[in-house]
């Protein structure tokens, strides 16, 4: 069954006290009572808060804790890095992989991202795989081919069984911090493109059951119209996920 999901990506934000205050306010909010098997929430905190947040939400149904990244190797001499196995050992259930900032600032490649996805899946965790085009790629009119190549070079290498376990997040990088805004129609266009590509590769049943999130400056004001699109199944939320009240409004939109 295709799930509607709101995923928070805190990035490198919040002190320990701020993180604790957010989680305590959230788990006591009315928004969590709207959740069910088809409407879920994922919160991706910085590494140092993961263990505490896992414990804080362990009795809250349909709320899951994610890491924002993991290393592509299972273990080894990689100072400062965190493995999927380490995340799994503290109860983390989801991991964001291939985020545009990881690709841009840390030069992560499609092959590295695929390796991460495989490690995550081997541990029965869920990868949240990000893809999307830059402003330059958007304006070149080759953005569809670029997104297709991101899929082909990574998660389309999976077996149908493994692919059916992942979540896709589309990030229109050109609409984040550029002053340009993606319309609901533009979001739907690419979500439909991705779902059609999945159908061609893995079949219509897997395509229709795959959750595809929108990750382009989604907030409480535009969430409702974005999530009403037939192929938009929720959002990967950045800045708007840092304020509890804003995040709760977005959850109520799924």
mmCIF file of C-alpha atoms in Angstrom:
data_model
loop_
_atom_site.group_PDB
_atom_site.id
_atom_site.type_symbol
_atom_site.label_atom_id
_atom_site.label_comp_id
_atom_site.label_asym_id
_atom_site.label_seq_id
_atom_site.Cartn_x
_atom_site.Cartn_y
_atom_site.Cartn_z
ATOM 1 C CA UNK A 1 0.000 0.000 0.000
ATOM 2 C CA UNK A 2 1.315 3.438 -0.977
ATOM 3 C CA UNK A 3 1.972 5.575 2.078
ATOM 4 C CA UNK A 4 1.607 9.319 2.543
ATOM 5 C CA UNK A 5 4.623 10.552 4.479
ATOM 6 C CA UNK A 6 5.899 13.818 5.903
ATOM 7 C CA UNK A 7 9.645 13.580 6.567
ATOM 8 C CA UNK A 8 11.543 16.233 8.535
ATOM 9 C CA UNK A 9 15.183 16.875 7.658
ATOM 10 C CA UNK A 10 16.700 19.044 10.373
ATOM 11 C CA UNK A 11 20.071 19.181 8.616
ATOM 12 C CA UNK A 12 22.762 20.778 10.854
ATOM 13 C CA UNK A 13 20.307 22.577 13.133
ATOM 14 C CA UNK A 14 19.158 22.548 16.774
ATOM 15 C CA UNK A 15 21.048 22.238 20.020
ATOM 16 C CA UNK A 16 20.405 19.300 22.310
ATOM 17 C CA UNK A 17 17.850 21.268 24.347
ATOM 18 C CA UNK A 18 16.107 22.561 21.240
ATOM 19 C CA UNK A 19 15.880 19.044 19.821
ATOM 20 C CA UNK A 20 14.446 17.709 23.062
ATOM 21 C CA UNK A 21 11.919 20.550 23.304
ATOM 22 C CA UNK A 22 10.764 19.939 19.732
ATOM 23 C CA UNK A 23 10.286 16.193 20.223
ATOM 24 C CA UNK A 24 8.441 16.607 23.540
ATOM 25 C CA UNK A 25 6.091 19.185 22.022
ATOM 26 C CA UNK A 26 5.539 17.034 18.946
ATOM 27 C CA UNK A 27 4.716 13.793 20.760
ATOM 28 C CA UNK A 28 2.135 15.657 22.838
ATOM 29 C CA UNK A 29 0.511 17.345 19.849
ATOM 30 C CA UNK A 30 -2.817 16.536 18.240
ATOM 31 C CA UNK A 31 -1.174 15.903 14.870
ATOM 32 C CA UNK A 32 0.118 12.459 15.871
ATOM 33 C CA UNK A 33 -3.457 11.269 16.376
ATOM 34 C CA UNK A 34 -4.053 11.759 12.644
ATOM 35 C CA UNK A 35 -1.412 9.160 11.772
ATOM 36 C CA UNK A 36 -2.164 5.606 10.693
ATOM 37 C CA UNK A 37 -0.719 2.851 8.535
ATOM 38 C CA UNK A 38 -1.082 5.006 5.413
ATOM 39 C CA UNK A 39 -0.118 8.377 6.984
ATOM 40 C CA UNK A 40 3.290 8.439 8.632
ATOM 41 C CA UNK A 41 5.988 10.801 9.902
ATOM 42 C CA UNK A 42 9.772 10.466 9.673
ATOM 43 C CA UNK A 43 12.129 12.767 11.591
ATOM 44 C CA UNK A 44 15.765 12.939 10.481
ATOM 45 C CA UNK A 45 17.869 14.490 13.227
ATOM 46 C CA UNK A 46 21.617 15.086 13.443
ATOM 47 C CA UNK A 47 23.515 11.939 14.479
ATOM 48 C CA UNK A 48 24.063 13.016 18.077
ATOM 49 C CA UNK A 49 20.318 13.181 18.802
ATOM 50 C CA UNK A 50 19.299 9.922 17.155
ATOM 51 C CA UNK A 51 19.447 7.616 20.167
ATOM 52 C CA UNK A 52 17.424 9.995 22.358
ATOM 53 C CA UNK A 53 14.794 10.623 19.705
ATOM 54 C CA UNK A 54 14.435 6.907 18.962
ATOM 55 C CA UNK A 55 13.678 6.342 22.644
ATOM 56 C CA UNK A 56 11.329 9.332 22.817
ATOM 57 C CA UNK A 57 9.058 8.082 20.015
ATOM 58 C CA UNK A 58 9.339 4.315 20.586
ATOM 59 C CA UNK A 59 5.754 4.106 21.843
ATOM 60 C CA UNK A 60 4.319 6.501 19.235
ATOM 61 C CA UNK A 61 2.820 4.547 16.313
ATOM 62 C CA UNK A 62 3.699 5.593 12.769
ATOM 63 C CA UNK A 63 6.513 7.955 13.793
ATOM 64 C CA UNK A 64 9.993 6.893 12.705
ATOM 65 C CA UNK A 65 13.487 8.274 13.226
ATOM 66 C CA UNK A 66 15.914 8.617 10.328
ATOM 67 C CA UNK A 67 19.568 9.443 9.915
ATOM 68 C CA UNK A 68 20.480 12.109 7.375
ATOM 69 C CA UNK A 69 23.215 9.975 5.838
ATOM 70 C CA UNK A 70 25.493 6.990 6.391
ATOM 71 C CA UNK A 71 28.854 5.897 5.033
ATOM 72 C CA UNK A 72 28.906 3.523 2.088
ATOM 73 C CA UNK A 73 31.206 1.023 3.816
ATOM 74 C CA UNK A 74 29.929 -1.302 6.522
ATOM 75 C CA UNK A 75 32.825 -0.541 8.890
ATOM 76 C CA UNK A 76 36.470 0.458 8.880
ATOM 77 C CA UNK A 77 38.994 3.251 9.319
ATOM 78 C CA UNK A 78 36.754 6.152 8.292
ATOM 79 C CA UNK A 79 37.220 8.735 11.015
ATOM 80 C CA UNK A 80 34.109 10.775 11.729
ATOM 81 C CA UNK A 81 31.767 8.572 9.697
ATOM 82 C CA UNK A 82 28.749 6.485 10.737
ATOM 83 C CA UNK A 83 27.744 3.124 9.260
ATOM 84 C CA UNK A 84 24.281 1.776 8.544
ATOM 85 C CA UNK A 85 24.929 -1.013 11.048
ATOM 86 C CA UNK A 86 25.676 1.496 13.806
ATOM 87 C CA UNK A 87 22.449 3.334 13.042
ATOM 88 C CA UNK A 88 20.517 0.085 13.012
ATOM 89 C CA UNK A 89 21.979 -0.891 16.389
ATOM 90 C CA UNK A 90 20.301 2.085 18.117
ATOM 91 C CA UNK A 91 16.912 1.612 16.500
ATOM 92 C CA UNK A 92 17.068 3.986 13.538
ATOM 93 C CA UNK A 93 14.693 2.697 10.844
ATOM 94 C CA UNK A 94 15.242 5.069 7.897
ATOM 95 C CA UNK A 95 18.264 6.750 6.268
ATOM 96 C CA UNK A 96 18.283 9.635 3.786
ATOM 97 C CA UNK A 97 20.702 8.948 0.921
ATOM 98 C CA UNK A 98 21.762 11.021 -2.075
ATOM 99 C CA UNK A 99 20.517 14.346 -0.715
ATOM 100 C CA UNK A 100 21.416 17.204 -3.051
ATOM 101 C CA UNK A 101 23.650 18.764 -0.399
ATOM 102 C CA UNK A 102 25.572 15.506 -0.008
ATOM 103 C CA UNK A 103 25.999 15.289 -3.787
ATOM 104 C CA UNK A 104 27.030 18.947 -4.096
ATOM 105 C CA UNK A 105 29.230 19.547 -1.054
ATOM 106 C CA UNK A 106 30.657 16.056 -0.560
ATOM 107 C CA UNK A 107 30.764 14.948 -4.204
ATOM 108 C CA UNK A 108 28.816 11.767 -3.545
ATOM 109 C CA UNK A 109 28.430 9.646 -6.664
ATOM 110 C CA UNK A 110 25.586 7.461 -7.856
ATOM 111 C CA UNK A 111 27.688 4.343 -7.232
ATOM 112 C CA UNK A 112 28.402 5.368 -3.628
ATOM 113 C CA UNK A 113 24.726 6.101 -3.089
ATOM 114 C CA UNK A 114 23.777 2.685 -4.470
ATOM 115 C CA UNK A 115 26.266 1.055 -2.091
ATOM 116 C CA UNK A 116 24.648 2.896 0.817
ATOM 117 C CA UNK A 117 21.183 1.814 -0.303
ATOM 118 C CA UNK A 118 22.268 -1.826 -0.451
ATOM 119 C CA UNK A 119 23.795 -1.673 3.044
ATOM 120 C CA UNK A 120 20.641 -0.093 4.445
ATOM 121 C CA UNK A 121 18.381 -2.665 2.821
ATOM 122 C CA UNK A 122 20.491 -5.566 4.087
ATOM 123 C CA UNK A 123 19.689 -4.394 7.613
ATOM 124 C CA UNK A 124 15.946 -4.191 6.921
ATOM 125 C CA UNK A 125 16.031 -0.399 7.134
ATOM 126 C CA UNK A 126 14.385 1.966 4.659
ATOM 127 C CA UNK A 127 16.402 4.240 2.345
ATOM 128 C CA UNK A 128 14.911 7.619 1.438
ATOM 129 C CA UNK A 129 16.561 8.124 -1.947
ATOM 130 C CA UNK A 130 16.851 11.711 -3.194
ATOM 131 C CA UNK A 131 17.076 12.831 -6.800
ATOM 132 C CA UNK A 132 16.586 16.105 -8.633
ATOM 133 C CA UNK A 133 18.043 18.681 -10.976
ATOM 134 C CA UNK A 134 19.943 21.948 -10.516
ATOM 135 C CA UNK A 135 18.947 25.314 -11.978
ATOM 136 C CA UNK A 136 21.468 24.901 -14.794
ATOM 137 C CA UNK A 137 20.115 21.454 -15.627
ATOM 138 C CA UNK A 138 16.517 22.698 -15.448
ATOM 139 C CA UNK A 139 17.192 25.558 -17.830
ATOM 140 C CA UNK A 140 19.022 23.274 -20.266
ATOM 141 C CA UNK A 141 15.716 21.448 -20.833
ATOM 142 C CA UNK A 142 17.542 18.146 -20.250
ATOM 143 C CA UNK A 143 16.335 17.802 -16.674
ATOM 144 C CA UNK A 144 14.157 14.789 -17.422
ATOM 145 C CA UNK A 145 17.106 12.876 -18.849
ATOM 146 C CA UNK A 146 19.245 13.886 -15.869
ATOM 147 C CA UNK A 147 16.717 12.599 -13.320
ATOM 148 C CA UNK A 148 16.350 9.398 -15.340
ATOM 149 C CA UNK A 149 20.131 8.950 -15.243
ATOM 150 C CA UNK A 150 20.193 9.374 -11.451
ATOM 151 C CA UNK A 151 17.654 6.577 -11.181
ATOM 152 C CA UNK A 152 19.343 4.366 -13.787
ATOM 153 C CA UNK A 153 22.765 4.658 -12.167
ATOM 154 C CA UNK A 154 21.607 3.858 -8.637
ATOM 155 C CA UNK A 155 18.283 2.487 -7.407
ATOM 156 C CA UNK A 156 17.263 1.070 -10.794
ATOM 157 C CA UNK A 157 20.135 -1.378 -10.280
ATOM 158 C CA UNK A 158 18.151 -2.996 -7.447
ATOM 159 C CA UNK A 159 16.007 -6.077 -7.743
ATOM 160 C CA UNK A 160 12.253 -5.415 -7.924
ATOM 161 C CA UNK A 161 11.895 -6.808 -4.394
ATOM 162 C CA UNK A 162 14.512 -4.452 -2.972
ATOM 163 C CA UNK A 163 13.304 -1.429 -4.930
ATOM 164 C CA UNK A 164 9.814 -1.912 -3.531
ATOM 165 C CA UNK A 165 11.226 -1.205 -0.050
ATOM 166 C CA UNK A 166 12.578 2.280 -0.735
ATOM 167 C CA UNK A 167 11.092 5.792 -0.600
ATOM 168 C CA UNK A 168 11.862 8.337 -3.340
ATOM 169 C CA UNK A 169 12.248 12.065 -2.646
ATOM 170 C CA UNK A 170 12.307 14.497 -5.576
ATOM 171 C CA UNK A 171 14.308 17.659 -4.899
ATOM 172 C CA UNK A 172 13.994 20.458 -7.473
ATOM 173 C CA UNK A 173 17.306 22.010 -6.433
ATOM 174 C CA UNK A 174 16.637 24.934 -8.780
ATOM 175 C CA UNK A 175 13.674 25.960 -6.616
ATOM 176 C CA UNK A 176 15.519 25.883 -3.280
ATOM 177 C CA UNK A 177 17.081 29.180 -2.201
ATOM 178 C CA UNK A 178 17.134 30.588 -5.745
ATOM 179 C CA UNK A 179 14.102 32.862 -5.612
ATOM 180 C CA UNK A 180 12.386 30.627 -8.154
ATOM 181 C CA UNK A 181 9.323 28.648 -7.117
ATOM 182 C CA UNK A 182 8.176 25.290 -8.433
ATOM 183 C CA UNK A 183 4.460 25.222 -9.148
ATOM 184 C CA UNK A 184 2.259 22.318 -8.120
ATOM 185 C CA UNK A 185 2.041 21.425 -11.808
ATOM 186 C CA UNK A 186 5.839 21.302 -12.121
ATOM 187 C CA UNK A 187 6.063 19.110 -9.033
ATOM 188 C CA UNK A 188 3.390 16.773 -10.387
ATOM 189 C CA UNK A 189 5.108 16.605 -13.783
ATOM 190 C CA UNK A 190 8.340 15.236 -12.357
ATOM 191 C CA UNK A 191 6.629 12.965 -9.838
ATOM 192 C CA UNK A 192 4.640 11.476 -12.714
ATOM 193 C CA UNK A 193 7.865 11.154 -14.728
ATOM 194 C CA UNK A 194 9.512 9.243 -11.889
ATOM 195 C CA UNK A 195 6.508 6.989 -11.366
ATOM 196 C CA UNK A 196 6.323 6.253 -15.093
ATOM 197 C CA UNK A 197 10.029 5.394 -15.138
ATOM 198 C CA UNK A 198 9.492 3.019 -12.198
ATOM 199 C CA UNK A 199 6.579 1.391 -14.018
ATOM 200 C CA UNK A 200 8.685 0.877 -17.133
ATOM 201 C CA UNK A 201 11.537 -0.632 -15.115
ATOM 202 C CA UNK A 202 9.722 -2.630 -12.418
ATOM 203 C CA UNK A 203 6.063 -2.800 -13.449
ATOM 204 C CA UNK A 204 2.900 -0.874 -12.688
ATOM 205 C CA UNK A 205 2.223 -2.544 -9.331
ATOM 206 C CA UNK A 206 5.555 -1.467 -7.832
ATOM 207 C CA UNK A 207 5.191 1.990 -9.380
ATOM 208 C CA UNK A 208 1.768 2.493 -7.849
ATOM 209 C CA UNK A 209 2.946 1.355 -4.411
ATOM 210 C CA UNK A 210 6.114 3.513 -4.326
ATOM 211 C CA UNK A 211 5.949 6.615 -2.122
ATOM 212 C CA UNK A 212 7.398 9.686 -3.861
ATOM 213 C CA UNK A 213 7.953 12.757 -1.686
ATOM 214 C CA UNK A 214 8.399 16.357 -2.784
ATOM 215 C CA UNK A 215 11.453 18.138 -1.378
ATOM 216 C CA UNK A 216 11.357 21.645 -2.801
ATOM 217 C CA UNK A 217 10.671 24.341 -0.199
ATOM 218 C CA UNK A 218 7.459 22.744 1.015
ATOM 219 C CA UNK A 219 5.770 24.614 3.877
ATOM 220 C CA UNK A 220 2.445 24.925 5.690
ATOM 221 C CA UNK A 221 1.116 27.330 3.066
ATOM 222 C CA UNK A 222 1.725 25.192 -0.031
ATOM 223 C CA UNK A 223 1.651 21.666 1.415
ATOM 224 C CA UNK A 224 -2.060 21.148 0.837
ATOM 225 C CA UNK A 225 -1.948 22.008 -2.869
ATOM 226 C CA UNK A 226 1.246 20.011 -3.428
ATOM 227 C CA UNK A 227 -0.017 16.918 -1.625
ATOM 228 C CA UNK A 228 -3.286 17.053 -3.575
ATOM 229 C CA UNK A 229 -1.421 16.171 -6.766
ATOM 230 C CA UNK A 230 -2.004 12.534 -7.768
ATOM 231 C CA UNK A 231 1.660 11.503 -7.748
ATOM 232 C CA UNK A 232 2.869 13.593 -4.770
ATOM 233 C CA UNK A 233 2.696 11.415 -1.658
ATOM 234 C CA UNK A 234 4.019 13.868 0.925
ATOM 235 C CA UNK A 235 7.122 15.932 1.532
ATOM 236 C CA UNK A 236 10.738 15.903 2.602
ATOM 237 C CA UNK A 237 10.681 19.085 4.653
ATOM 238 C CA UNK A 238 13.731 21.210 5.469
ATOM 239 C CA UNK A 239 13.385 24.631 7.106
ATOM 240 C CA UNK A 240 9.664 24.288 7.817
ATOM 241 C CA UNK A 241 10.333 21.145 9.866
ATOM 242 C CA UNK A 242 12.320 23.097 12.453
ATOM 243 C CA UNK A 243 9.238 24.808 13.919
ATOM 244 C CA UNK A 244 6.829 22.446 15.646
ATOM 245 C CA UNK A 245 3.663 24.377 14.793
ATOM 246 C CA UNK A 246 4.620 24.643 11.118
ATOM 247 C CA UNK A 247 5.536 20.972 10.931
ATOM 248 C CA UNK A 248 2.241 19.937 12.524
ATOM 249 C CA UNK A 249 0.276 21.923 9.930
ATOM 250 C CA UNK A 250 2.145 20.142 7.151
ATOM 251 C CA UNK A 251 1.368 16.759 8.725
ATOM 252 C CA UNK A 252 -2.320 17.634 8.782
ATOM 253 C CA UNK A 253 -2.124 18.245 5.016
ATOM 254 C CA UNK A 254 -1.320 14.633 4.061
#
